[in-house]
Amino acid sequence: MTPERIRERLEETEGRVDVEAFVSALEYVRDDGRR
């Protein structure tokens, strides 16, 4: 799934998930795995 698609799915949760925090955590894990 692309980050954009994940963001769309999280927005469907109607505020039950902090979208920005979740996406930044995913990006951190992805970037960390590339080292």
Short mmCIF file of C-alpha atoms in Angstrom, two decimals:
data_model
loop_
_atom_site.label_atom_id
_atom_site.label_comp_id
_atom_site.label_asym_id
_atom_site.label_seq_id
_atom_site.Cartn_x
_atom_site.Cartn_y
_atom_site.Cartn_z
CA MET A 1 0.00 0.00 0.00
CA THR A 2 1.24 3.46 -0.78
CA PRO A 3 1.47 6.10 1.96
CA GLU A 4 -1.32 8.00 0.21
CA ARG A 5 -3.62 4.96 0.28
CA ILE A 6 -2.82 4.33 3.95
CA ARG A 7 -3.63 7.96 4.71
CA GLU A 8 -6.98 7.61 2.92
CA ARG A 9 -7.87 4.48 4.87
CA LEU A 10 -6.92 6.12 8.19
CA GLU A 11 -9.09 9.13 7.40
CA GLU A 12 -12.00 6.71 7.07
CA THR A 13 -11.59 5.90 10.78
CA GLU A 14 -13.14 9.33 11.51
CA GLY A 15 -10.67 10.57 14.09
CA ARG A 16 -10.07 7.34 15.97
CA VAL A 17 -6.47 7.33 14.67
CA ASP A 18 -4.01 10.25 14.64
CA VAL A 19 -3.28 10.13 10.90
CA GLU A 20 -0.21 12.35 10.95
CA ALA A 21 1.40 10.47 13.85
CA PHE A 22 0.71 7.11 12.20
CA VAL A 23 2.09 8.18 8.83
CA SER A 24 5.20 9.73 10.37
CA ALA A 25 5.79 6.50 12.32
CA LEU A 26 5.50 4.45 9.12
CA GLU A 27 7.91 6.76 7.32
CA TYR A 28 10.38 6.51 10.22
CA VAL A 29 10.28 2.71 10.12
CA ARG A 30 10.63 2.67 6.33
CA ASP A 31 13.55 5.09 6.33
CA ASP A 32 15.25 3.26 9.21
CA GLY A 33 15.00 -0.01 7.29
CA ARG A 34 16.84 1.48 4.31
CA ARG A 35 20.04 2.10 6.27
#
